[in-house]
Short mmCIF file of C-alpha atoms in Angstrom, two decimals:
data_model
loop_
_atom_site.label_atom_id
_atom_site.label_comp_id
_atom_site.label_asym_id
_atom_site.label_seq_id
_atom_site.Cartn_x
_atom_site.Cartn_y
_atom_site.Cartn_z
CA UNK A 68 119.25 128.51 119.85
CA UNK A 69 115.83 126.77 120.09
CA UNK A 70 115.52 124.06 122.21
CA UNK A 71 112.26 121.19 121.49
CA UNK A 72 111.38 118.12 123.74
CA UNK A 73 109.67 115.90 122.00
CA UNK A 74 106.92 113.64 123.69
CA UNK A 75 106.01 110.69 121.87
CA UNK A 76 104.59 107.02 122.07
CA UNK A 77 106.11 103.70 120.67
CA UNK A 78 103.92 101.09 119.91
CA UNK A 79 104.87 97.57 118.85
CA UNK A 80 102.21 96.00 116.85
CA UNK A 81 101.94 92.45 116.60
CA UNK A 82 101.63 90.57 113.40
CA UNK A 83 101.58 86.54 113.40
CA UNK A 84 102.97 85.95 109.71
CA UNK A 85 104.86 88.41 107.31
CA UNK A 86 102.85 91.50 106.29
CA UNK A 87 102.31 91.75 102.62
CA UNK A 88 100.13 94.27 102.33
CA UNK A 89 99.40 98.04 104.19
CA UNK A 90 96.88 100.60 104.03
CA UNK A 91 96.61 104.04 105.83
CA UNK A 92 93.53 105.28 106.35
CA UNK A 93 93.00 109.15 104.64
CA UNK A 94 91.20 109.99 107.15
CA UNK A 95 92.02 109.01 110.67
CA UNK A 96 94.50 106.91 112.30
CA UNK A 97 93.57 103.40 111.85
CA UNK A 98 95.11 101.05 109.06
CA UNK A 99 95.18 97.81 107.44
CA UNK A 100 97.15 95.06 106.64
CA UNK A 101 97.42 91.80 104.87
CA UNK A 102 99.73 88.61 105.36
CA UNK A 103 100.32 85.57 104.08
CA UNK A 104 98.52 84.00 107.01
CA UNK A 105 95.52 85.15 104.40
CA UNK A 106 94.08 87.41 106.95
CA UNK A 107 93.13 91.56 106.93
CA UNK A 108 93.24 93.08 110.22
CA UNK A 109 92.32 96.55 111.63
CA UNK A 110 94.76 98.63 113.60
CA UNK A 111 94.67 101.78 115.18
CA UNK A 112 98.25 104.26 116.24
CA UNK A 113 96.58 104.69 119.27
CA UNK A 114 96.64 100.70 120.21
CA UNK A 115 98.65 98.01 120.17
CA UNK A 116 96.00 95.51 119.74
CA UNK A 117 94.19 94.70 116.59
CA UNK A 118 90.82 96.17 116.53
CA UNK A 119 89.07 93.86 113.53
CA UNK A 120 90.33 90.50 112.08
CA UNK A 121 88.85 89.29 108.66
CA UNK A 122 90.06 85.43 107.58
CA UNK A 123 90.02 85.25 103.82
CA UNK A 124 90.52 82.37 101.41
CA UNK A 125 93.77 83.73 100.28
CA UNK A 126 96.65 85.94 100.35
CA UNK A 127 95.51 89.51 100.42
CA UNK A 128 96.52 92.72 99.02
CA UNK A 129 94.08 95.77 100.20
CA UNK A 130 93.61 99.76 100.17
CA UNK A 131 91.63 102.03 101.59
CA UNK A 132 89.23 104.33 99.37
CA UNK A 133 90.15 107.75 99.25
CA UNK A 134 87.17 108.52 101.33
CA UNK A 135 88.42 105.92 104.20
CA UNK A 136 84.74 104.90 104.13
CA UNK A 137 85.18 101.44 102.15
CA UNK A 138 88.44 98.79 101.44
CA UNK A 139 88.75 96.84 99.07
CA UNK A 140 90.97 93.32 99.05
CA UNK A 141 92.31 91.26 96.14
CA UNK A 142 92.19 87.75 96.91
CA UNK A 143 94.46 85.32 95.28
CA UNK A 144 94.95 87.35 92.42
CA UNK A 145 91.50 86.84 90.68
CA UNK A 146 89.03 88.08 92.94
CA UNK A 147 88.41 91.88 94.30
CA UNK A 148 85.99 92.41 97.03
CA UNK A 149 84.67 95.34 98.71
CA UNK A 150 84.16 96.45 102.10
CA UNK A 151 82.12 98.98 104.12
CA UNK A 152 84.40 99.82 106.97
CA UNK A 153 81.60 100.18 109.65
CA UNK A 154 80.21 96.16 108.92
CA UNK A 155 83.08 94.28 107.16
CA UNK A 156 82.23 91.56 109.51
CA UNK A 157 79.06 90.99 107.73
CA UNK A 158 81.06 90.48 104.36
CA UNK A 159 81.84 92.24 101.39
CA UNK A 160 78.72 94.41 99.36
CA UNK A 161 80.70 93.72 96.55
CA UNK A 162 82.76 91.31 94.93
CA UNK A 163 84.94 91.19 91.29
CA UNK A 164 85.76 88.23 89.44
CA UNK A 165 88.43 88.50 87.40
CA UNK A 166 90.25 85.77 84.80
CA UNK A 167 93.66 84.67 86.62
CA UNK A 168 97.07 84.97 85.24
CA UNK A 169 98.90 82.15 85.87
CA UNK A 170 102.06 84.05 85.11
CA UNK A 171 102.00 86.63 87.56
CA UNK A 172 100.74 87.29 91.07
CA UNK A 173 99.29 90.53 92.40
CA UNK A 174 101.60 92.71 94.38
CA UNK A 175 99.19 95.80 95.08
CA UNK A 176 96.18 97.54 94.98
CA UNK A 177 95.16 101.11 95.05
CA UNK A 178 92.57 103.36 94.34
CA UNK A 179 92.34 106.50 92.23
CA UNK A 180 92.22 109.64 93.84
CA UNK A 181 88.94 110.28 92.19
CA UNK A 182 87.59 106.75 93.58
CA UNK A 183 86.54 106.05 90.41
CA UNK A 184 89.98 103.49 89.38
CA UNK A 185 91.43 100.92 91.10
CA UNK A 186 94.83 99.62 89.94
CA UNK A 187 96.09 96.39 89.78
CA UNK A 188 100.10 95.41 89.90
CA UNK A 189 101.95 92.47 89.44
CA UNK A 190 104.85 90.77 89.91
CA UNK A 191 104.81 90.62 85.75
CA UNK A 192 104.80 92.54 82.86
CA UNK A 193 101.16 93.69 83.24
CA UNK A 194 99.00 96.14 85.35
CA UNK A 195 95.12 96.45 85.06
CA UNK A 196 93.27 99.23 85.58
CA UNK A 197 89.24 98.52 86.96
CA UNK A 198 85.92 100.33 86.99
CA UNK A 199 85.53 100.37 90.75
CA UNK A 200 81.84 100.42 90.75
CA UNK A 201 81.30 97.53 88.08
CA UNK A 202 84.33 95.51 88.68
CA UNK A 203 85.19 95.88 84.53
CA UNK A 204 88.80 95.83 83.10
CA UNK A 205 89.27 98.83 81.40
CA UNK A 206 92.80 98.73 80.54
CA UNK A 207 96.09 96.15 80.63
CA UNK A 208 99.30 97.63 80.59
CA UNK A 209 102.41 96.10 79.74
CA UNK A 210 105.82 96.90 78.13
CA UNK A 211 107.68 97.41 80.66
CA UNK A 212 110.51 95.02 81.85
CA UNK A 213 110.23 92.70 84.88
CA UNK A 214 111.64 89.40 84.12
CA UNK A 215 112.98 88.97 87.70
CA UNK A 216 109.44 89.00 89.04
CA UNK A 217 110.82 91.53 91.11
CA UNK A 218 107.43 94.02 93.41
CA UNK A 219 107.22 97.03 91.15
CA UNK A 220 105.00 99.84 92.84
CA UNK A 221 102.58 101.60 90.54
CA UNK A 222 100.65 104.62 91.10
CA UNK A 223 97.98 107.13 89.99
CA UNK A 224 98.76 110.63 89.45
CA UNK A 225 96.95 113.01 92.16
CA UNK A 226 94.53 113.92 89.24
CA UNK A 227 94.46 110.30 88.45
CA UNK A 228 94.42 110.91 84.60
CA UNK A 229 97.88 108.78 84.53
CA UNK A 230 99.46 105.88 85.55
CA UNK A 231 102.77 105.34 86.71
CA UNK A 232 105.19 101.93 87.16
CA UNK A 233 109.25 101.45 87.50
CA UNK A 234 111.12 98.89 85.35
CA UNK A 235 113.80 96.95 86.11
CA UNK A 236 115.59 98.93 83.80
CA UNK A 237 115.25 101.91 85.93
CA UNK A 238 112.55 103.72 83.89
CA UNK A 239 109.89 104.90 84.57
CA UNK A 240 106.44 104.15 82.31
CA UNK A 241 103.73 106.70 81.66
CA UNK A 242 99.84 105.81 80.31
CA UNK A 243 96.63 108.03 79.80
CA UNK A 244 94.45 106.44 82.49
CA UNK A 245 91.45 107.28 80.38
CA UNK A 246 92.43 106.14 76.93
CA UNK A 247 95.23 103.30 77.90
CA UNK A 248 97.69 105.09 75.56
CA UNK A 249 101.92 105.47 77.01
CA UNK A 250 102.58 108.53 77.08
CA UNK A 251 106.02 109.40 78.22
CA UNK A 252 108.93 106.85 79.15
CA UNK A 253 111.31 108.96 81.82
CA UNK A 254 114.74 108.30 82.65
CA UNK A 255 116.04 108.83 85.96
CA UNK A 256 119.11 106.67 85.66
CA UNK A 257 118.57 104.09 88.23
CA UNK A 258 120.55 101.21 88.36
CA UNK A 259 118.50 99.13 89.30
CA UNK A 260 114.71 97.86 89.49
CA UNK A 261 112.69 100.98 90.81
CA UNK A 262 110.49 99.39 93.69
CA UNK A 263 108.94 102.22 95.26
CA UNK A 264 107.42 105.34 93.29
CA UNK A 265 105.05 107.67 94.84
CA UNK A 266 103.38 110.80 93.98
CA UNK A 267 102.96 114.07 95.88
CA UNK A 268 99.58 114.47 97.06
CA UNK A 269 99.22 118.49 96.56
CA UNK A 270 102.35 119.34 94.23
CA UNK A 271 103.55 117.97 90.85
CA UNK A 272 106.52 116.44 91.79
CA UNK A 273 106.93 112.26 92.41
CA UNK A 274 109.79 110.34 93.69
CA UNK A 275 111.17 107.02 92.60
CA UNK A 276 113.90 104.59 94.18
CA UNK A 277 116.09 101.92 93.97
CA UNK A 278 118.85 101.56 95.61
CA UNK A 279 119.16 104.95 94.87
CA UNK A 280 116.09 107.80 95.00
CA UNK A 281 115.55 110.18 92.09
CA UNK A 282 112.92 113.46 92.80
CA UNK A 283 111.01 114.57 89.81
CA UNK A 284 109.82 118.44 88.95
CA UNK A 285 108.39 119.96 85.80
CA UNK A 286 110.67 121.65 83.58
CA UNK A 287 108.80 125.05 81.73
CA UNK A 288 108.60 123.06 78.99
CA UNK A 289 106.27 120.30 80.14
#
């Protein structure tokens, strides 16, 4: 029998209003996060304290590049700005406007793993999918069902050639990232909306949840 002692660290961080919003860096240990108190701030596992604070307009969503080098932050859902993480204090280099949706709010943000994509979701019936050099709209995606306005996570594939969103039906909805066509609608008999739904960084295999969590592997077939 093997016997481990484990040494570890707690750390509580303090945040003043509810957190909307989080961001791990890829490549260290620092993160960010938004709240509804419409700021970003900086924070490191090593500290307690917040090491940045950026006070915005509106209420944030925000993501790290895959390079951990830049952020970006969506500001009440029309407006996408990005950072440099070594000067955000001097402002964004960068900045997206988009045409606002009065029917929906954004609920995320993310970039591709290419750096090339960043994805939009909702608390609707739409994501959009932008050039994240020029700011464009490439794509909208809709057809799937959320009439609850319920937080639906969506995600890139590791490859980021596809996109990937829950339902409240429990399925799971499929498009080309490149060409904005569905391609596969999955079934992993959830019974309920499917709020979180993440991909494996290195393998093929993705899990979605409900109440319930469903793990996903190619068949020979596929």
């Amino acid at each position: 029998m093997y016997c481990f002692k484990l040494n570890y660290a707690v750390f509580i961080f303090l945040f003043v209003s509810r957190v909307t919003t989080l961001s791990m860096s890829p490549v260290d240990d620092t993160f960010i996060s938004g709240s509804l108190d419409k700021t970003i701030r900086l924070w490191d596992l090593r500290s307690p304290n917040c090491q940045g604070l950026m006070h915005l307009q509106g209420k944030p969503v925000c993501s790290f590049d895959p390079e951990g080098l830049i952020f970006a932050a969506g500001i009440n859902s029309e407006m996408v700005k990005l950072y440099d993480l070594r000067s955000f204090d001097k402002g964004p280099f960068a900045t997206f406007k988009l045409q606002y949706d009065r029917t929906c709010e954004w609920t995320g943000l993310k970039f591709s793993n290419d750096g090339k994509l960043i994805l939009l979701s909702t608390n609707g019936g739409a994501l959009r999918i932008l050039d994240a050099f020029k700011g464009a709209v490439l794509h909208s995606f809709g057809g799937y069902n959320n009439s609850k306005g319920v937080t639906l996570e969506a995600s890139f594939t590791p490859d980021s050639q596809f996109v990937m969103i829950g339902s409240e039906d429990g399925k799971i909805h499929v498009w080309n990232a490149e060409s904005g066509m569905k391609v596969a609608l999955l079934d992993g008999k959830h019974t309920g909306p499917i709020t979180c739904l993440q991909f494996n960084p290195k393998f093929m295999t993705f899990a979605s949840a409900c109440s319930n969590m469903a793990f996903w592997l190619p068949t020979i077939d596929d």
